[in-house]
Amino acid sequence: MSEVKELERRFPLPGVAFDDATGLIRVRITGPEWDAEVFLQGAHLARFARRGDPLLFMSGKSFYKPGKALRGGVPIIFPWFGNHATNSALPAHGFARTAEWTLVDITRRELDTLLAFRLSAGETTLAVWPHEFTLDYEILLGEQLVLTLRTRNNGSSPFTFEQALHTYLLIDDISQAVVQGLNGVEYIDKTDGMKRKRMNVHAFSINSETDSVFVNTTATCVVEDPVLQRRTVIEKEGSNSTVIWNPWIEKASAFSDFGDDEWQRMVCVESANAADNAITLGPGESHEMRVRLLDAGLS
């Protein structure tokens, strides 16, 4: 029996369909006023739209190949953020976003749906990160989008990790959108030699390549898009870093999985624990990070 047929057998639910039309196994879910798509590779949420209005950006040039990260949606970053600290041959952002996750459960309710995924240590992960762990990831689809990532240390010694929900938000025009919520927060500017700086405005726009890791912040962020008449609120728990990213013109053109002009229609607001905020878990300990995204509309 094919994997798609097996998933259909396990989850014979209304509004839930499986396919591998792109080359990767995908689950499509339809709710009363929303729809979503999630790939089993990376437990990757690629689409969430309420009333047909997509919240997330996905590149039209994204690869859909086993072992290749998808460009857009919500990649899961674990157990390191960015390049590996000591081995440049290892994949950037770790292995979680390209690993095959297990779909554990789908719970359908009247207004929302909960998907549960799991990734555990195995031969492939132990070869590059020698720690026993379990990641449990829940995607709650409904009036809000709620993402919960739990990390557990199943080994006999402590380990330290970084993580992020690398959320690509769809916007109409980067030159008109603004980001709020990070005033006064220190950040690492990865486009300027990792210099430490401090945000000194309540709302900022993006007008050049941006790759900033804001540290020691639990603040709620808001992205205002006057063209789409959208005010996206990003609330978080268990996250002490926020990353803002846009590749801008030159870097976007260098990506083979990113359209030359697509940088104008996206901004990443990533809830994370990275750099200063890496997490250490002792044996048997666990950590939970939760992110809520809501389109509040412009007042």
XYZ file of N, CA and C in Angstrom, residues 17-196:
540
model
N -7.510 15.638 2.791
C -7.100 14.875 1.614
C -5.585 14.803 1.558
N -5.083 13.710 1.014
C -3.631 13.495 0.880
C -3.284 13.319 -0.590
N -2.086 13.782 -0.966
C -1.592 13.529 -2.314
C -0.076 13.672 -2.315
N 0.527 13.264 -3.416
C 1.962 13.464 -3.623
C 2.203 14.073 -5.002
N 1.280 14.924 -5.429
C 1.325 15.501 -6.769
C 2.562 16.353 -6.997
N 3.096 16.960 -5.941
C 4.277 17.812 -6.087
C 5.577 17.017 -6.022
N 5.481 15.749 -5.638
C 6.661 14.930 -5.388
C 6.909 14.705 -3.916
N 6.207 15.464 -3.066
C 6.258 15.294 -1.616
C 4.840 15.045 -1.114
N 4.727 14.257 -0.061
C 3.399 13.962 0.474
C 2.840 15.198 1.178
N 1.609 15.512 0.843
C 0.952 16.719 1.333
C -0.421 16.359 1.887
N -0.786 17.029 2.984
C -2.147 16.926 3.495
C -2.822 18.273 3.301
N -4.003 18.246 2.710
C -4.794 19.455 2.487
C -6.019 19.390 3.377
N -6.277 20.477 4.091
C -7.361 20.526 5.058
C -8.232 21.731 4.756
N -9.534 21.520 4.765
C -10.483 22.603 4.538
C -11.387 22.746 5.750
N -11.491 23.970 6.262
C -12.373 24.272 7.376
C -13.527 25.125 6.918
N -14.355 25.604 7.858
C -15.526 26.384 7.471
C -15.191 27.689 6.764
N -14.102 28.350 7.164
C -13.726 29.613 6.536
C -12.228 29.700 6.291
N -11.560 28.564 6.186
C -10.116 28.549 5.995
C -9.708 27.277 5.263
N -8.482 27.296 4.736
C -7.902 26.086 4.159
C -6.398 26.118 4.388
N -5.781 24.952 4.354
C -4.355 24.844 4.673
C -3.740 23.671 3.936
N -2.410 23.727 3.793
C -1.640 22.632 3.222
C -0.399 22.421 4.084
N -0.109 21.167 4.401
C 1.063 20.819 5.200
C 1.768 19.645 4.528
N 3.086 19.747 4.389
C 3.896 18.661 3.852
C 4.481 17.851 4.996
N 4.517 16.520 4.838
C 5.103 15.682 5.880
C 6.597 15.918 6.002
N 7.269 16.223 4.886
C 8.669 16.595 4.989
C 8.764 17.926 5.725
N 9.458 17.900 6.866
C 9.604 19.106 7.660
C 8.378 19.486 8.457
N 7.296 18.660 8.416
C 6.019 19.070 9.022
C 5.738 20.520 8.622
N 5.902 20.776 7.326
C 6.020 22.128 6.797
C 4.647 22.684 6.420
N 4.186 23.659 7.186
C 2.956 24.369 6.853
C 3.250 25.298 5.677
N 2.640 25.019 4.529
C 2.918 25.784 3.315
C 1.816 26.770 2.975
N 0.630 26.546 3.509
C -0.488 27.454 3.207
C -1.439 27.509 4.387
N -1.858 28.710 4.732
C -2.979 28.920 5.631
C -3.698 30.161 5.139
N -4.944 29.999 4.772
C -5.723 31.108 4.225
C -7.090 31.143 4.880
N -7.484 32.315 5.322
C -8.829 32.508 5.854
C -9.637 33.286 4.822
N -10.800 32.717 4.487
C -11.673 33.318 3.473
C -10.915 33.558 2.164
N -10.016 32.615 1.846
C -9.277 32.678 0.599
C -8.087 33.608 0.587
N -7.799 34.257 1.713
C -6.730 35.259 1.782
C -5.499 34.628 2.425
N -4.461 34.284 1.661
C -3.293 33.599 2.230
C -2.549 34.462 3.243
N -2.222 33.877 4.362
C -1.410 34.557 5.372
C 0.077 34.373 5.092
N 0.429 33.230 4.505
C 1.819 32.854 4.341
C 2.280 33.015 2.893
N 3.550 33.368 2.743
C 4.191 33.443 1.437
C 4.832 32.105 1.091
N 4.629 31.645 -0.140
C 5.374 30.514 -0.680
C 5.953 30.922 -2.029
N 7.225 30.656 -2.226
C 7.864 31.004 -3.488
C 7.333 30.136 -4.619
N 7.112 30.767 -5.760
C 6.702 30.025 -6.940
C 7.812 29.159 -7.505
N 9.037 29.351 -7.015
C 10.170 28.563 -7.477
C 10.679 27.578 -6.429
N 9.935 27.400 -5.362
C 10.365 26.477 -4.309
C 10.570 25.077 -4.877
N 11.613 24.407 -4.390
C 11.830 23.015 -4.752
C 10.844 22.133 -3.984
N 10.380 21.070 -4.611
C 9.566 20.054 -3.940
C 10.249 18.711 -4.167
N 11.396 18.569 -3.496
C 12.213 17.384 -3.660
C 12.605 16.848 -2.287
N 12.656 15.535 -2.121
C 13.095 14.973 -0.843
C 14.464 15.511 -0.447
N 14.570 15.954 0.798
C 15.841 16.453 1.311
C 16.131 17.892 0.992
N 15.252 18.576 0.219
C 15.421 19.989 -0.096
C 14.423 20.810 0.713
N 14.910 21.878 1.334
C 14.016 22.726 2.127
C 13.047 23.460 1.219
N 11.805 23.613 1.675
C 10.819 24.411 0.956
C 11.074 25.887 1.245
N 10.816 26.719 0.248
C 11.046 28.158 0.390
C 9.707 28.855 0.640
N 9.453 29.171 1.886
C 8.219 29.838 2.269
C 7.486 29.071 3.345
N 6.266 29.529 3.656
C 5.490 28.866 4.691
C 6.151 28.997 6.051
N 6.221 27.883 6.785
C 6.822 27.895 8.127
C 7.803 26.731 8.262
N 9.052 26.892 7.820
C 10.070 25.876 8.092
C 10.375 25.795 9.596
N 10.656 24.599 10.067
C 11.053 24.388 11.461
C 12.574 24.311 11.522
N 13.171 25.233 12.274
C 14.627 25.284 12.417
C 15.025 24.583 13.717
N 15.912 23.581 13.614
C 16.381 22.810 14.772
C 17.481 21.880 14.277
N 18.555 21.638 15.027
C 18.878 22.127 16.368
C 19.888 23.278 16.379
N 20.214 23.812 15.200
C 21.031 25.029 15.175
C 20.409 26.015 14.205
N 20.688 27.308 14.468
C 20.141 28.387 13.659
C 21.240 28.943 12.760
N 20.944 29.073 11.456
C 21.957 29.540 10.513
C 22.970 28.453 10.237
N 24.199 28.852 9.949
C 25.257 27.883 9.699
C 25.692 27.200 10.990
N 26.104 25.943 10.890
C 26.610 25.220 12.053
C 27.851 25.935 12.586
N 27.971 25.991 13.894
C 29.029 26.792 14.522
C 30.438 26.296 14.199
N 30.603 24.984 13.986
C 31.953 24.441 13.798
C 32.142 23.635 12.521
N 31.054 23.309 11.828
C 31.163 22.456 10.647
C 30.308 23.036 9.517
N 30.946 23.753 8.605
C 30.224 24.415 7.521
C 29.646 23.434 6.508
N 30.065 22.168 6.581
C 29.543 21.170 5.649
C 28.134 20.714 6.020
N 27.732 20.964 7.267
C 26.402 20.566 7.700
C 25.369 21.554 7.177
N 24.122 21.109 6.992
C 23.114 21.984 6.396
C 22.771 23.167 7.299
N 22.596 24.328 6.685
C 22.163 25.501 7.445
C 20.814 25.228 8.095
N 20.641 25.751 9.289
C 19.366 25.663 10.020
C 19.017 24.246 10.475
N 19.982 23.341 10.474
C 19.729 22.027 11.037
C 19.024 21.087 10.076
N 18.428 20.032 10.651
C 17.869 18.962 9.840
C 16.357 18.836 9.929
N 15.714 19.528 10.860
C 14.279 19.310 11.079
C 13.442 19.706 9.866
N 13.863 20.745 9.153
C 13.030 21.245 8.052
C 13.085 20.363 6.808
N 14.036 19.429 6.751
C 14.099 18.514 5.612
C 13.872 17.062 6.008
N 13.656 16.797 7.284
C 13.419 15.429 7.751
C 11.970 15.025 7.477
N 11.744 13.739 7.360
C 10.390 13.214 7.202
C 9.776 13.029 8.589
N 8.762 13.808 8.897
C 8.079 13.730 10.185
C 6.947 12.706 10.100
N 6.550 12.211 11.265
C 5.416 11.299 11.357
C 4.159 12.081 11.693
N 3.122 11.893 10.900
C 1.816 12.468 11.223
C 1.156 11.567 12.255
N 1.071 12.055 13.474
C 0.592 11.243 14.597
C -0.919 11.238 14.680
N -1.537 12.404 14.459
C -2.983 12.490 14.661
C -3.535 13.717 13.947
N -4.802 13.630 13.580
C -5.578 14.781 13.103
C -6.887 14.784 13.875
N -7.163 15.899 14.543
C -8.399 16.037 15.308
C -9.264 17.101 14.645
N -10.412 16.667 14.097
C -11.341 17.583 13.450
C -12.409 18.018 14.446
N -12.609 19.336 14.524
C -13.697 19.870 15.336
C -14.541 20.789 14.464
N -15.598 21.333 15.031
C -16.537 22.105 14.220
C -15.871 23.306 13.554
N -15.029 24.024 14.293
C -14.464 25.268 13.787
C -12.964 25.190 13.524
N -12.291 24.183 14.056
C -10.847 24.120 13.875
C -10.377 22.674 13.718
N -9.112 22.539 13.377
C -8.494 21.223 13.193
C -7.095 21.261 13.789
N -6.727 20.190 14.501
C -5.410 20.084 15.110
C -4.650 18.944 14.456
N -3.456 19.266 13.927
C -2.565 18.252 13.370
C -1.389 18.078 14.317
N -1.016 16.822 14.582
C 0.100 16.521 15.479
C 1.164 15.735 14.714
N 2.411 16.229 14.766
C 3.544 15.601 14.095
C 4.622 15.272 15.120
N 5.492 14.311 14.760
C 6.602 13.949 15.658
C 7.854 13.627 14.850
N 8.987 14.057 15.423
C 10.302 13.705 14.882
C 11.177 13.274 16.048
N 11.786 12.113 15.941
C 12.656 11.600 16.998
C 14.046 11.327 16.451
N 14.999 11.251 17.364
C 16.373 10.941 16.978
C 16.432 9.590 16.291
N 17.297 9.513 15.294
C 17.503 8.267 14.573
C 18.903 8.252 13.993
N 19.178 7.266 13.190
C 20.527 7.101 12.649
C 21.003 8.348 11.907
N 20.118 8.950 11.120
C 20.501 10.120 10.324
C 20.804 11.324 11.204
N 19.944 11.575 12.193
C 20.165 12.746 13.058
C 21.351 12.541 13.981
N 21.525 11.327 14.493
C 22.626 11.074 15.425
C 23.986 11.217 14.750
N 24.018 11.035 13.432
C 25.273 11.174 12.707
C 25.762 12.617 12.677
N 24.840 13.587 12.802
C 25.238 15.002 12.730
C 25.009 15.749 14.045
N 24.205 15.159 14.928
C 23.904 15.796 16.220
C 23.674 14.669 17.217
N 24.671 14.296 17.998
C 24.641 13.047 18.768
C 23.833 13.134 20.064
N 22.544 13.410 19.936
C 21.682 13.548 21.110
C 20.339 12.872 20.855
N 19.820 12.254 21.893
C 18.496 11.627 21.841
C 17.443 12.687 22.168
N 16.488 12.855 21.283
C 15.476 13.900 21.459
C 14.161 13.446 20.832
N 13.097 14.154 21.187
C 11.821 14.060 20.480
C 11.290 15.468 20.278
N 10.860 15.762 19.066
C 10.136 16.994 18.771
C 8.677 16.638 18.518
N 7.782 17.297 19.232
C 6.352 17.179 18.975
C 5.857 18.536 18.504
N 5.149 18.538 17.394
C 4.731 19.786 16.747
C 3.233 19.722 16.479
N 2.534 20.742 16.939
C 1.095 20.817 16.722
C 0.752 22.066 15.919
N -0.131 21.882 14.943
C -0.619 22.977 14.114
C -2.124 23.073 14.337
N -2.566 24.166 14.932
C -3.988 24.395 15.158
C -4.484 25.386 14.118
N -5.403 24.924 13.289
C -5.948 25.710 12.189
C -7.365 26.125 12.519
N -7.628 27.426 12.481
C -8.966 27.917 12.782
C -9.022 29.416 12.603
N -9.713 30.087 13.487
C -9.784 31.544 13.416
C -8.394 32.146 13.592
N -7.572 31.497 14.411
C -6.159 31.836 14.540
C -5.329 30.641 14.063
N -4.072 30.913 13.787
C -3.094 29.868 13.507
C -2.197 29.754 14.734
N -2.163 28.577 15.346
C -1.371 28.373 16.556
C -0.396 27.218 16.304
N 0.883 27.505 16.505
C 1.948 26.530 16.265
C 2.674 26.250 17.572
N 2.774 24.993 17.959
C 3.399 24.618 19.225
C 4.483 23.580 18.966
N 5.708 23.913 19.382
C 6.846 23.011 19.203
C 7.396 22.634 20.571
N 7.371 21.319 20.873
C 7.887 20.811 22.151
C 9.147 19.995 21.893
N 10.162 20.263 22.683
C 11.446 19.558 22.561
C 11.713 18.816 23.860
N 12.053 17.545 23.752
C 12.344 16.745 24.950
C 13.708 16.093 24.811
N 14.468 16.130 25.902
C 15.757 15.447 25.978
C 15.513 14.035 26.491
N 15.700 13.058 25.618
C 15.504 11.655 26.001
C 16.804 10.968 26.397
N 17.906 11.733 26.390
C 19.203 11.128 26.664
C 19.596 11.186 28.128
N 20.849 10.865 28.391
C 21.360 10.794 29.757
C 22.284 11.959 30.096
N 22.447 12.913 29.168
C 23.288 14.083 29.413
C 22.612 15.316 28.821
N 22.971 16.514 29.292
C 22.345 17.739 28.777
C 22.709 17.983 27.320
N 21.854 18.700 26.624
C 22.221 19.214 25.306
C 21.694 20.639 25.142
N 22.347 21.382 24.248
C 21.975 22.769 23.959
C 21.548 22.854 22.501
N 20.481 23.592 22.251
C 19.965 23.693 20.887
C 19.427 25.100 20.626
N 19.338 25.417 19.322
C 18.629 26.604 18.859
C 17.414 26.149 18.050
N 16.430 27.025 17.930
C 15.218 26.660 17.203
C 14.550 27.927 16.672
N 13.709 27.750 15.669
C 12.901 28.857 15.164
C 11.747 28.304 14.347
N 10.644 29.016 14.371
C 9.561 28.818 13.418
C 9.701 29.958 12.412
N 10.292 29.619 11.274
C 10.816 30.585 10.293
C 9.662 31.089 9.412
N 8.766 31.859 9.994
C 7.492 32.179 9.363
C 7.625 33.238 8.274
N 7.264 32.859 7.048
C 7.232 33.774 5.907
C 5.823 34.373 5.802
N 5.691 35.666 6.024
C 4.397 36.318 5.904
C 4.247 36.943 4.523
N 3.073 36.770 3.946
C 2.780 37.370 2.652
C 2.370 38.826 2.845
N 3.020 39.719 2.104
C 2.641 41.124 2.099
C 2.519 41.571 0.653
N 1.933 42.732 0.425
C 1.773 43.211 -0.942
C 3.006 43.950 -1.445
N 3.624 44.759 -0.566
C 4.730 45.611 -0.998
C 5.618 45.893 0.204
N 6.848 45.372 0.183
C 7.760 45.522 1.313
C 8.032 46.992 1.633
N 7.938 47.853 0.645
C 8.246 49.270 0.865
C 7.169 49.970 1.685
N 5.990 49.356 1.797
C 4.909 49.998 2.523
C 4.576 49.321 3.848
N 5.031 48.105 4.035
C 4.740 47.387 5.281
C 5.666 47.867 6.393
N 5.197 47.780 7.635
C 6.016 48.132 8.795
C 5.907 47.035 9.842
N 6.974 46.923 10.643
C 7.036 45.954 11.737
C 7.058 46.718 13.053
N 6.238 46.292 14.000
C 6.156 46.932 15.304
C 6.447 45.925 16.401
N 6.858 46.447 17.558
C 6.985 45.610 18.746
C 8.395 45.374 19.229
N 9.402 45.908 18.538
C 10.783 45.612 18.907
C 11.562 46.848 19.328
N 10.878 47.928 19.612
C 11.556 49.150 20.050
C 12.330 48.912 21.340
N 13.603 49.336 21.353
C 14.442 49.191 22.535
C 15.152 47.863 22.659
N 14.916 46.944 21.720
C 15.477 45.601 21.822
C 16.834 45.542 21.108
N 17.795 44.885 21.757
C 19.110 44.668 21.146
C 19.012 43.608 20.057
N 19.766 43.794 18.973
C 19.773 42.794 17.923
C 21.156 42.631 17.315
N 21.365 41.448 16.734
C 22.592 41.121 16.011
C 22.309 41.337 14.533
N 23.043 42.249 13.916
C 22.850 42.552 12.500
C 23.770 41.654 11.671
N 23.204 40.595 11.106
C 23.998 39.627 10.354
C 24.427 40.163 8.986
N 23.847 41.274 8.557
C 24.269 41.897 7.297
C 25.394 42.904 7.514
N 25.763 43.132 8.769
C 26.791 44.139 9.083
C 27.800 43.564 10.069
N 28.366 42.421 9.689
C 29.444 41.841 10.469
C 29.065 41.404 11.866
N 27.791 41.028 12.083
C 27.303 40.558 13.389
C 27.391 41.641 14.470
N 27.354 42.889 14.066
C 27.409 43.982 15.041
C 26.163 43.992 15.914
N 26.359 44.350 17.171
C 25.251 44.496 18.112
C 24.696 45.913 18.000
